[in-house]
mmCIF file of N, CA and C in Angstrom:
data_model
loop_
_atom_site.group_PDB
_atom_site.id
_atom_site.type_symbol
_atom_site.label_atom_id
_atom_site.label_comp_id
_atom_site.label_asym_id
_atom_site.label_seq_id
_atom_site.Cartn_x
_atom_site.Cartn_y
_atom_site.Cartn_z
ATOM 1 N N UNK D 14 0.825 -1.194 0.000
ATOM 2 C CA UNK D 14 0.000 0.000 0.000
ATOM 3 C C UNK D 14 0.873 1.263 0.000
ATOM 4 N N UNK D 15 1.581 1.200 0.398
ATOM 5 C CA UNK D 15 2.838 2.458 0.952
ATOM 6 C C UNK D 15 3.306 2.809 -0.456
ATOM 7 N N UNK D 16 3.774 1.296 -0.987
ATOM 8 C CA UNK D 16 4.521 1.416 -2.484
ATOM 9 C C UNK D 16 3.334 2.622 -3.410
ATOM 10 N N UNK D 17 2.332 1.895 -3.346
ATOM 11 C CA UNK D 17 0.882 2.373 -4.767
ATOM 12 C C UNK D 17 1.570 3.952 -4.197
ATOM 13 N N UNK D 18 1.122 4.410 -2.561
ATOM 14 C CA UNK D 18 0.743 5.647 -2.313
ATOM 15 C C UNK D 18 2.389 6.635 -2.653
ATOM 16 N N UNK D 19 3.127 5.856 -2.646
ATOM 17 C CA UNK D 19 4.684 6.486 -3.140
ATOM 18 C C UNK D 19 4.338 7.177 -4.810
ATOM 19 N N UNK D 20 4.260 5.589 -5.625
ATOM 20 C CA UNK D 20 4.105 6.262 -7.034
ATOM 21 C C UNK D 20 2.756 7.141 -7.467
ATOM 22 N N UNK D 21 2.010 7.168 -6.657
ATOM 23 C CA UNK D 21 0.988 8.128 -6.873
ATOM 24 C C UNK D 21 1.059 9.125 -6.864
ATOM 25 N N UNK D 22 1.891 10.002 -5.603
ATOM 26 C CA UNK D 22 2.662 10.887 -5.311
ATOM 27 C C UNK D 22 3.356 11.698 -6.115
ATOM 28 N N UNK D 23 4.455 10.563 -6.887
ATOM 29 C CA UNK D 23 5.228 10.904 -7.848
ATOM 30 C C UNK D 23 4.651 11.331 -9.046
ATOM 31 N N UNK D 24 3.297 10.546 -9.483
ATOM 32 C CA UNK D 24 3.068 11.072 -10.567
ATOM 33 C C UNK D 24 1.855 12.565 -10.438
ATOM 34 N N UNK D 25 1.462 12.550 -9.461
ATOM 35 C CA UNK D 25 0.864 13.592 -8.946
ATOM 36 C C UNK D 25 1.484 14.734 -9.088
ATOM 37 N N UNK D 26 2.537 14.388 -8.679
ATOM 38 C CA UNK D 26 4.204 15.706 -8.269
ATOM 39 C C UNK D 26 4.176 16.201 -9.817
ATOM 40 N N UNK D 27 4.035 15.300 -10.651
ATOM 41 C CA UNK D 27 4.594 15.389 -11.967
ATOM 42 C C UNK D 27 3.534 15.964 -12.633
ATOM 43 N N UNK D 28 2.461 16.289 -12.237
ATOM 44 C CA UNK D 28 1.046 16.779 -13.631
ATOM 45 C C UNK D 28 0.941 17.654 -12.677
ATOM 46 N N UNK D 29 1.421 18.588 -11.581
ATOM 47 C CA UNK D 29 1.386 20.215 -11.977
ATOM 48 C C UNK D 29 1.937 20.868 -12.819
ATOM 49 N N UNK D 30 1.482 21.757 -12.721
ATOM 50 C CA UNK D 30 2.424 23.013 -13.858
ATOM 51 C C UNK D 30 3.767 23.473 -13.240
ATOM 52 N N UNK D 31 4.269 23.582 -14.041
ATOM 53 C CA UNK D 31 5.520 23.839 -13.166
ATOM 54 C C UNK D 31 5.551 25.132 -13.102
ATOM 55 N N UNK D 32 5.955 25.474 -11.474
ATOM 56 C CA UNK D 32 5.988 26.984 -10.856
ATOM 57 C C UNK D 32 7.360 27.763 -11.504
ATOM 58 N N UNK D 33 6.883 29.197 -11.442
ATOM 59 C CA UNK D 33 7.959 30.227 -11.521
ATOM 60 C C UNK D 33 9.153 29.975 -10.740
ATOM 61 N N UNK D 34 10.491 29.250 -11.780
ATOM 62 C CA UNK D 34 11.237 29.331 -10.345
ATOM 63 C C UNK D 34 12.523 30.406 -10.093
ATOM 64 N N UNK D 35 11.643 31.822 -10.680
ATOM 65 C CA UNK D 35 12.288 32.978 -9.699
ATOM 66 C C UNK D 35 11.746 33.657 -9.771
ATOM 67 N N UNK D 36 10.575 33.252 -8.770
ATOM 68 C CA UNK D 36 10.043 34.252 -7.887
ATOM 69 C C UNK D 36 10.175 35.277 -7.072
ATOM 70 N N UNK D 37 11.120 35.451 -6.880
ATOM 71 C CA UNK D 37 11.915 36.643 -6.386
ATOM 72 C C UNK D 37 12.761 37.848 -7.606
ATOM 73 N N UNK D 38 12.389 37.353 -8.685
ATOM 74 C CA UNK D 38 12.878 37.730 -9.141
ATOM 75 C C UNK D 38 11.681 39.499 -9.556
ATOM 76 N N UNK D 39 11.985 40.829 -9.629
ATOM 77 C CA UNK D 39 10.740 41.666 -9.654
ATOM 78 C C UNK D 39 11.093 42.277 -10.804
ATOM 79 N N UNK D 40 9.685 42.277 -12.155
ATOM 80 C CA UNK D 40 9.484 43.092 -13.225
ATOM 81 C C UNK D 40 8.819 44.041 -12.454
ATOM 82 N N UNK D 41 9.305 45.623 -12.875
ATOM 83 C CA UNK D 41 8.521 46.771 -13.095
ATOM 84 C C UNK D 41 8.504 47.478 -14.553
ATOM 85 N N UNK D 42 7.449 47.183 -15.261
ATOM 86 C CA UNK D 42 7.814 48.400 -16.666
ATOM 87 C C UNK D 42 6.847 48.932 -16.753
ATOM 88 N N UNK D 43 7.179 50.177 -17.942
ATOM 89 C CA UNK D 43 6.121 51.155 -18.309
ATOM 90 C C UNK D 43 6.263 51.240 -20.012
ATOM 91 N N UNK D 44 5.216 51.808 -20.456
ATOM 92 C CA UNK D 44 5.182 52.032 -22.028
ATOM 93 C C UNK D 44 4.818 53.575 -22.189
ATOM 94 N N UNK D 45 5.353 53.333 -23.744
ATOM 95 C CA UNK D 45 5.595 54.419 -24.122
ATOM 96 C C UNK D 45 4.852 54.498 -25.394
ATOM 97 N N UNK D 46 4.017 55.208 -26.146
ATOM 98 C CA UNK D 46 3.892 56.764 -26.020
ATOM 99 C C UNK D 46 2.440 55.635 -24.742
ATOM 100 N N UNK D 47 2.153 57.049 -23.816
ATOM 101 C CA UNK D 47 1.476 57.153 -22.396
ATOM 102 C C UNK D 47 0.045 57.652 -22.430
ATOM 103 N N UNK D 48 -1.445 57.511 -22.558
ATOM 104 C CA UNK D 48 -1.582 56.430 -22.922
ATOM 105 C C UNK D 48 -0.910 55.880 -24.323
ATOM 106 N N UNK D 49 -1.330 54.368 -24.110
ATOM 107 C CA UNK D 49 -0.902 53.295 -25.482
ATOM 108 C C UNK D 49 -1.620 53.841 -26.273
ATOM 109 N N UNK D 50 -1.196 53.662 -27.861
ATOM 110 C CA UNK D 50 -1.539 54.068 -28.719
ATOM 111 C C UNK D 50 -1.007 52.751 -29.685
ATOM 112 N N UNK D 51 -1.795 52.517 -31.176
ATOM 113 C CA UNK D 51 -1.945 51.498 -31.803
ATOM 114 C C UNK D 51 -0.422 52.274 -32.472
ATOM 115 N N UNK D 52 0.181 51.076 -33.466
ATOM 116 C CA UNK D 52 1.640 51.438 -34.207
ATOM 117 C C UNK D 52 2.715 51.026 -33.436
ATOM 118 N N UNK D 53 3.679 51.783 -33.080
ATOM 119 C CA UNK D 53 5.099 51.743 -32.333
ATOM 120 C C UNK D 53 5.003 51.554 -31.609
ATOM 121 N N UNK D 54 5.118 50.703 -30.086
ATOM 122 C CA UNK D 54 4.990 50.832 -28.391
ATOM 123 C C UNK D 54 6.575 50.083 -28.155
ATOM 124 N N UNK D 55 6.573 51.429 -27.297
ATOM 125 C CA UNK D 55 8.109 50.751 -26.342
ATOM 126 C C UNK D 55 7.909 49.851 -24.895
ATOM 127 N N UNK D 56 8.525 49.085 -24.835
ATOM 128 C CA UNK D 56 8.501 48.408 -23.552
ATOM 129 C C UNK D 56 9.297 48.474 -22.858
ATOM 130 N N UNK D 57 9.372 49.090 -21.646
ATOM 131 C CA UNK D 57 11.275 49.415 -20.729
ATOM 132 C C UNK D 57 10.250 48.626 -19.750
ATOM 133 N N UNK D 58 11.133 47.199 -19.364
ATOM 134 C CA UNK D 58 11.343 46.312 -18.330
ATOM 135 C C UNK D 58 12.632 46.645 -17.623
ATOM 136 N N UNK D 59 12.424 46.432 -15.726
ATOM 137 C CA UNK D 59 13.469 46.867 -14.985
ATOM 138 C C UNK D 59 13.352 45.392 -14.134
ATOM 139 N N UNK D 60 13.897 44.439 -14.392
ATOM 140 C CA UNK D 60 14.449 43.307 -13.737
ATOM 141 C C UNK D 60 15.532 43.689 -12.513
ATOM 142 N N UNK D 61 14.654 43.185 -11.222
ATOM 143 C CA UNK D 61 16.077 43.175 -10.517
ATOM 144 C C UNK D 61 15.542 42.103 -9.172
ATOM 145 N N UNK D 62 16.624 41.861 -8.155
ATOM 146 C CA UNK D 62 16.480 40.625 -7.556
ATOM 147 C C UNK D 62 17.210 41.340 -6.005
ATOM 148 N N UNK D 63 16.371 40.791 -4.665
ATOM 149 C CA UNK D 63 16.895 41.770 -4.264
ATOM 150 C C UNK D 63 17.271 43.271 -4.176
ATOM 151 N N UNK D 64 16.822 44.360 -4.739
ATOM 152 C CA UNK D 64 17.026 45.188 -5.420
ATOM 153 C C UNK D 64 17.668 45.845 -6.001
ATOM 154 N N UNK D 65 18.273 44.963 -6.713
ATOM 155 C CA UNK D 65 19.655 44.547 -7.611
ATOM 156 C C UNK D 65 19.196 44.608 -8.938
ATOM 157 N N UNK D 66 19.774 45.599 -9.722
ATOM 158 C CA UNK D 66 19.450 45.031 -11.210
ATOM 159 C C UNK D 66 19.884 43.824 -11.441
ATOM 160 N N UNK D 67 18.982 43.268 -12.465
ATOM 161 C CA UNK D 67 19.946 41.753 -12.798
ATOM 162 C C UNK D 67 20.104 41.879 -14.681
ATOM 163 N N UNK D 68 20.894 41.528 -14.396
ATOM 164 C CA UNK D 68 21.970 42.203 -15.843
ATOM 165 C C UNK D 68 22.519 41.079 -16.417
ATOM 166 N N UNK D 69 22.570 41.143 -17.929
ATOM 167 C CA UNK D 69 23.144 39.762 -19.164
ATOM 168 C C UNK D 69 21.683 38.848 -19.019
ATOM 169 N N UNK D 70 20.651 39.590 -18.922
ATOM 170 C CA UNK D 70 19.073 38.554 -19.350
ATOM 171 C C UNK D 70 19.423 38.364 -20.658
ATOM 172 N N UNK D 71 18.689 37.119 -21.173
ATOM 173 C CA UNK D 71 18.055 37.585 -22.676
ATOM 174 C C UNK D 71 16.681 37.324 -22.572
ATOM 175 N N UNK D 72 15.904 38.777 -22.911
ATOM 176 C CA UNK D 72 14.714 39.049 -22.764
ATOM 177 C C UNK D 72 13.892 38.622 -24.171
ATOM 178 N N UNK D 73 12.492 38.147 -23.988
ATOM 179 C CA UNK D 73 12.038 38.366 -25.265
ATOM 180 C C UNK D 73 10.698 38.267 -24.698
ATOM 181 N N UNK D 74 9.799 39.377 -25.164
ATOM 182 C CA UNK D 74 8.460 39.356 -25.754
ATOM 183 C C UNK D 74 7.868 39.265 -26.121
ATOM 184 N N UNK D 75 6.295 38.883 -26.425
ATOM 185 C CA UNK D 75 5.132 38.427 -26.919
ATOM 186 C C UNK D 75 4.174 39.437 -26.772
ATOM 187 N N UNK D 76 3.374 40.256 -27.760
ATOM 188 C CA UNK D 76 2.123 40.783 -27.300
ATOM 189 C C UNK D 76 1.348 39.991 -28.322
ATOM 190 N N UNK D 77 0.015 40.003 -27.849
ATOM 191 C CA UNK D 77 -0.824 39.238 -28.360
ATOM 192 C C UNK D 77 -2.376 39.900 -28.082
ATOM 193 N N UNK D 78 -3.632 40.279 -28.441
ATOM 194 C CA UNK D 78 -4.753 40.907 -28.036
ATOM 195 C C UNK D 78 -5.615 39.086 -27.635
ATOM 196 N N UNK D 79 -6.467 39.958 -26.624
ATOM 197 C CA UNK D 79 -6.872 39.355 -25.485
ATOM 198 C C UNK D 79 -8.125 38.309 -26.159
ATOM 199 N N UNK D 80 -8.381 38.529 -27.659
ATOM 200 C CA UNK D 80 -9.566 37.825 -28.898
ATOM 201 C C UNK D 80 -9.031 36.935 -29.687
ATOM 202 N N UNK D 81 -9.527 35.772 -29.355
ATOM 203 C CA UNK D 81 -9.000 34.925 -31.151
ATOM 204 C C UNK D 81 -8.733 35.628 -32.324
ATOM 205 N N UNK D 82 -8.040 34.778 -33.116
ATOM 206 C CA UNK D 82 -7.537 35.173 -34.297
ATOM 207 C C UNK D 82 -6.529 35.887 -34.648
ATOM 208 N N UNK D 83 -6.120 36.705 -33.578
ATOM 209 C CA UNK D 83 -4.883 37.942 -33.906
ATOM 210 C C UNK D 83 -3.391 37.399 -34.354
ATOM 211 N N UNK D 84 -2.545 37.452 -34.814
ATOM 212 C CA UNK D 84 -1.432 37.307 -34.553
ATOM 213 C C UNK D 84 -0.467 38.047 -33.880
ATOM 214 N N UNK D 85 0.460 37.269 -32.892
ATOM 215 C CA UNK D 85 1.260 38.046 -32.137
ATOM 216 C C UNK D 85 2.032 38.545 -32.670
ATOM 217 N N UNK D 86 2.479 39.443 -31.748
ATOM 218 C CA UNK D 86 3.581 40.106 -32.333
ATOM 219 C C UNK D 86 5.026 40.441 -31.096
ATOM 220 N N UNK D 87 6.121 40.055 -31.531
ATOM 221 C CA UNK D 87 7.193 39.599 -30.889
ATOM 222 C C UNK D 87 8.267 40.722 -30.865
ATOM 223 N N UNK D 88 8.891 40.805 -30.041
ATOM 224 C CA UNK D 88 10.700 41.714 -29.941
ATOM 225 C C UNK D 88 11.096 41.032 -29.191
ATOM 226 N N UNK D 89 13.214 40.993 -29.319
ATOM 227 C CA UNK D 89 13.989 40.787 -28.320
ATOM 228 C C UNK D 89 14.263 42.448 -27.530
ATOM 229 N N UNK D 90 14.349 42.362 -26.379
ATOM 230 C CA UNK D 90 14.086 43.540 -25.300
ATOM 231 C C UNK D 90 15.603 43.491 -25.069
ATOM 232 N N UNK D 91 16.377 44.463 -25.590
ATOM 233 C CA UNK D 91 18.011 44.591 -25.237
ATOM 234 C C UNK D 91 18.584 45.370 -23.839
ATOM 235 N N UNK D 92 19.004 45.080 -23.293
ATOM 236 C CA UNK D 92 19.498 45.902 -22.107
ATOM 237 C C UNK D 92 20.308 46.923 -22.399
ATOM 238 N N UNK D 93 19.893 48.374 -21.788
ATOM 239 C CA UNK D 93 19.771 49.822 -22.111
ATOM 240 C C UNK D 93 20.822 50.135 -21.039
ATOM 241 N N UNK D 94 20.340 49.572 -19.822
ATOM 242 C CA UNK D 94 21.070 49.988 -18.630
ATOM 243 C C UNK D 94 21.009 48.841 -17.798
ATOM 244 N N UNK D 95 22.039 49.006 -16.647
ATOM 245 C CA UNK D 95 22.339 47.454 -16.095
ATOM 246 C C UNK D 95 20.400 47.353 -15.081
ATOM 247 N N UNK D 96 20.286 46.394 -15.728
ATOM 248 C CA UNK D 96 18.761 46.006 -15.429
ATOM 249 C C UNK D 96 17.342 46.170 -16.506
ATOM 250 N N UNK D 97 17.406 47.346 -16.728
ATOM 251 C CA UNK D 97 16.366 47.974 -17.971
ATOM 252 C C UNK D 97 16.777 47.459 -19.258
ATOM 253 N N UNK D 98 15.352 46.707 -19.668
ATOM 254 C CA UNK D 98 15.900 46.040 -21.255
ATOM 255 C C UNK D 98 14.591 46.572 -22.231
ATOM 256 N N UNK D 99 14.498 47.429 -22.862
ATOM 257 C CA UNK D 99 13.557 47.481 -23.718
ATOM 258 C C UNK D 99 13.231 47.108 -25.197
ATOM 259 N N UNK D 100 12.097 47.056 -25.535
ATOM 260 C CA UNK D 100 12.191 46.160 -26.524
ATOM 261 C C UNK D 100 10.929 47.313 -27.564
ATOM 262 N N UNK D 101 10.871 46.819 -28.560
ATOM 263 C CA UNK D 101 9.696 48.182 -29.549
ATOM 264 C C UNK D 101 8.764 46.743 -30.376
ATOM 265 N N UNK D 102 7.560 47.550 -30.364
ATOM 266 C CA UNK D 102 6.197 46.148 -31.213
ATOM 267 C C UNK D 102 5.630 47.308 -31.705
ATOM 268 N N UNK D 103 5.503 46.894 -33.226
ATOM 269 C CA UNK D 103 3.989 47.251 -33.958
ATOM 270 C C UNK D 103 3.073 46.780 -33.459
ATOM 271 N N UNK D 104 1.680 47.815 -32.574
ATOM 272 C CA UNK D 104 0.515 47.045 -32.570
ATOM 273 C C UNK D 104 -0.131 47.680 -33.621
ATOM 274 N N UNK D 105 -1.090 46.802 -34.309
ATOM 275 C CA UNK D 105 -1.614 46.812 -35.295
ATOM 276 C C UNK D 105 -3.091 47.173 -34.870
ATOM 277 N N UNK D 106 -3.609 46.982 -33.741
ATOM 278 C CA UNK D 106 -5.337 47.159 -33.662
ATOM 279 C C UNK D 106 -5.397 47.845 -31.928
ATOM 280 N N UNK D 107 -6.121 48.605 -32.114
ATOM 281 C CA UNK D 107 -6.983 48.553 -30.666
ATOM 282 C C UNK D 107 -7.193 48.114 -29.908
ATOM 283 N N UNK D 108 -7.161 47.859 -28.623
ATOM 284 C CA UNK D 108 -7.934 47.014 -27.844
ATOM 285 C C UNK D 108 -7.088 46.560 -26.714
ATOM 286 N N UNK D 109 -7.256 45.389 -26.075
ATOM 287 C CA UNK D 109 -6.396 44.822 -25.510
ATOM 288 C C UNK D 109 -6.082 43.807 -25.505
ATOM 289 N N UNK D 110 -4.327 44.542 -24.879
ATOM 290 C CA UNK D 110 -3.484 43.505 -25.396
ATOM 291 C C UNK D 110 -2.921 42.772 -23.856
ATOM 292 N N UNK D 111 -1.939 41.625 -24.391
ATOM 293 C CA UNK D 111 -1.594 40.632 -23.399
ATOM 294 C C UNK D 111 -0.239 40.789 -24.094
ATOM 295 N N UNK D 112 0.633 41.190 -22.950
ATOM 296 C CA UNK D 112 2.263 40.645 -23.032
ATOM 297 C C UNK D 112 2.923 39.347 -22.550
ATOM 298 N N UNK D 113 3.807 38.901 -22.956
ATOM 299 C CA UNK D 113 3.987 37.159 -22.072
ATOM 300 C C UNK D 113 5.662 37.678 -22.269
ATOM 301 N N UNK D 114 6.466 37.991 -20.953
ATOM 302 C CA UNK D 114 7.890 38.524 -20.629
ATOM 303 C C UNK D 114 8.421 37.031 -20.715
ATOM 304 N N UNK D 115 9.291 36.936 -21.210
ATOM 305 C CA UNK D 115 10.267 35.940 -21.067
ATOM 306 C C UNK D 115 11.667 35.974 -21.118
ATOM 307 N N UNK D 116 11.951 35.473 -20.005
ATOM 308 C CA UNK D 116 13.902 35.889 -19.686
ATOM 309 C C UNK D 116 14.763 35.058 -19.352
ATOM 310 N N UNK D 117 15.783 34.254 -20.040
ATOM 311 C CA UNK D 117 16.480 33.589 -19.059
ATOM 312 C C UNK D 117 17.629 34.545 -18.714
ATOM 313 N N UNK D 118 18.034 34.296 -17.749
ATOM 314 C CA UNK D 118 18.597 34.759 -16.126
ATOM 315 C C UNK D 118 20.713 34.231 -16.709
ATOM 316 N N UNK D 119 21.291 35.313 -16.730
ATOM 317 C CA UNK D 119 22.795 34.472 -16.634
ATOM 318 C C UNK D 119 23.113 33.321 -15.525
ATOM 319 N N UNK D 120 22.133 32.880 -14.964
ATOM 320 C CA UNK D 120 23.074 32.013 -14.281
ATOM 321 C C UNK D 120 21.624 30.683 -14.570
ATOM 322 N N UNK D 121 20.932 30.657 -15.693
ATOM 323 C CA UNK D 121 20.259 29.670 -15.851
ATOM 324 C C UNK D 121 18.700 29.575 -15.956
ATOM 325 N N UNK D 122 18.047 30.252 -14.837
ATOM 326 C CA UNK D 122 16.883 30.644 -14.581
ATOM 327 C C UNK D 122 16.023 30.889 -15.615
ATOM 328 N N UNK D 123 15.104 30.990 -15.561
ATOM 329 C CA UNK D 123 13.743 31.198 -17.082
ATOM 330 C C UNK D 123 13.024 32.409 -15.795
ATOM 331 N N UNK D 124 12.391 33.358 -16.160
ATOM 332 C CA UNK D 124 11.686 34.032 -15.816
ATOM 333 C C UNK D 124 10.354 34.244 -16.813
ATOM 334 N N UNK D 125 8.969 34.102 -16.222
ATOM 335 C CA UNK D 125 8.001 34.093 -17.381
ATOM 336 C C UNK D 125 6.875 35.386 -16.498
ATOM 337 N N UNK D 126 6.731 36.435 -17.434
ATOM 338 C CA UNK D 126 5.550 37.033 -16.194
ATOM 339 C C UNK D 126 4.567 37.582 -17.339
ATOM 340 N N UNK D 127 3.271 37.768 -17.200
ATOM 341 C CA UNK D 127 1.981 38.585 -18.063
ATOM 342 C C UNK D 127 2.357 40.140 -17.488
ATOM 343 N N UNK D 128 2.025 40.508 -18.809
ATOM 344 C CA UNK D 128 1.562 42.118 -18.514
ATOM 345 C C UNK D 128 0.454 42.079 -19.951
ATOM 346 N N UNK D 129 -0.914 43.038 -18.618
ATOM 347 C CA UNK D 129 -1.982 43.243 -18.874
ATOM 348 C C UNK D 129 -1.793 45.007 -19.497
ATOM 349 N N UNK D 130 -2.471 44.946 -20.690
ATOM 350 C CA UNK D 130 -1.978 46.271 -21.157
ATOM 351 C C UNK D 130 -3.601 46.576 -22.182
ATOM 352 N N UNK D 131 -4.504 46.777 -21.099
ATOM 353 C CA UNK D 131 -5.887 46.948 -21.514
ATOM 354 C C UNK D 131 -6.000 48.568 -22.113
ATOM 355 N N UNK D 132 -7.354 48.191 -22.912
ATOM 356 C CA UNK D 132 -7.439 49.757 -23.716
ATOM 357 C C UNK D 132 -6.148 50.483 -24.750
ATOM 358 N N UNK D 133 -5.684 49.941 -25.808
ATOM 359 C CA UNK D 133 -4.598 50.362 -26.324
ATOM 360 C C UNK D 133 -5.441 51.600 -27.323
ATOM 361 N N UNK D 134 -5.492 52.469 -27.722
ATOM 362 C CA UNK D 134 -6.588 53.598 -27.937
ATOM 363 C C UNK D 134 -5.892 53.599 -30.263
ATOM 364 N N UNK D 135 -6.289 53.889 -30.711
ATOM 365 C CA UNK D 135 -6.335 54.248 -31.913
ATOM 366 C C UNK D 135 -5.757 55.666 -32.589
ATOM 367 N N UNK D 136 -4.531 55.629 -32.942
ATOM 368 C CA UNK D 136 -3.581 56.468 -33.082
ATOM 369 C C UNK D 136 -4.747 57.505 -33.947
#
């Protein structure tokens, strides 16, 4: 019985999702032009840990609107300053959009976080 309740465990362990594992790690960004506007948008992400910039990411982005059918639209986000990596997207429509941050970390780490970027207004 012990055995069953061992591998049950294990496979239990195994069909979550696997968690953020740096959580400690803190995005703050802002966009640019203020409000969003459809066309050009800048993205300045400020990664830092501890409140430490964390510096040599390679960042990359996803925006995507919040409706079937759209296609995303992608940048690599270059580091500007030790921590701040920004990155530039054509949005093409109105509305809202969904960012999906993705970073791995110089020493290995994946960092994944949403940014909600509702109401993008019509240039």
């Amino acid at each position: 019985m012990r055995r069953v309740a061992g591998i049950l465990l294990l496979v239990l362990a195994g069909c979550r999702p696997p968690s953020d594992p740096s959580p400690e790690v803190s995005l703050r960004w802002t966009a640019q032009p203020e409000p969003p506007t459809t066309g050009l948008l800048t993205l300045s992400l400020d990664l830092s840990e501890r409140r430490q910039p964390v510096q040599g990411a390679e960042v990359r982005v996803e925006g995507t609107m919040t409706h079937p059918g759209m296609a995303p639209v992608s940048a690599t986000a270059a580091e500007t300053s030790p921590g701040r990596y920004v990155g530039r997207m054509d949005l093409s429509m109105a509305g809202d959009w969904v960012f999906l941050v993705d970073a791995r970390l110089r020493d290995g780490r994946t960092l994944h976080r949403r940014i909600d970027l509702p109401g993008v207004r019509p240039r």
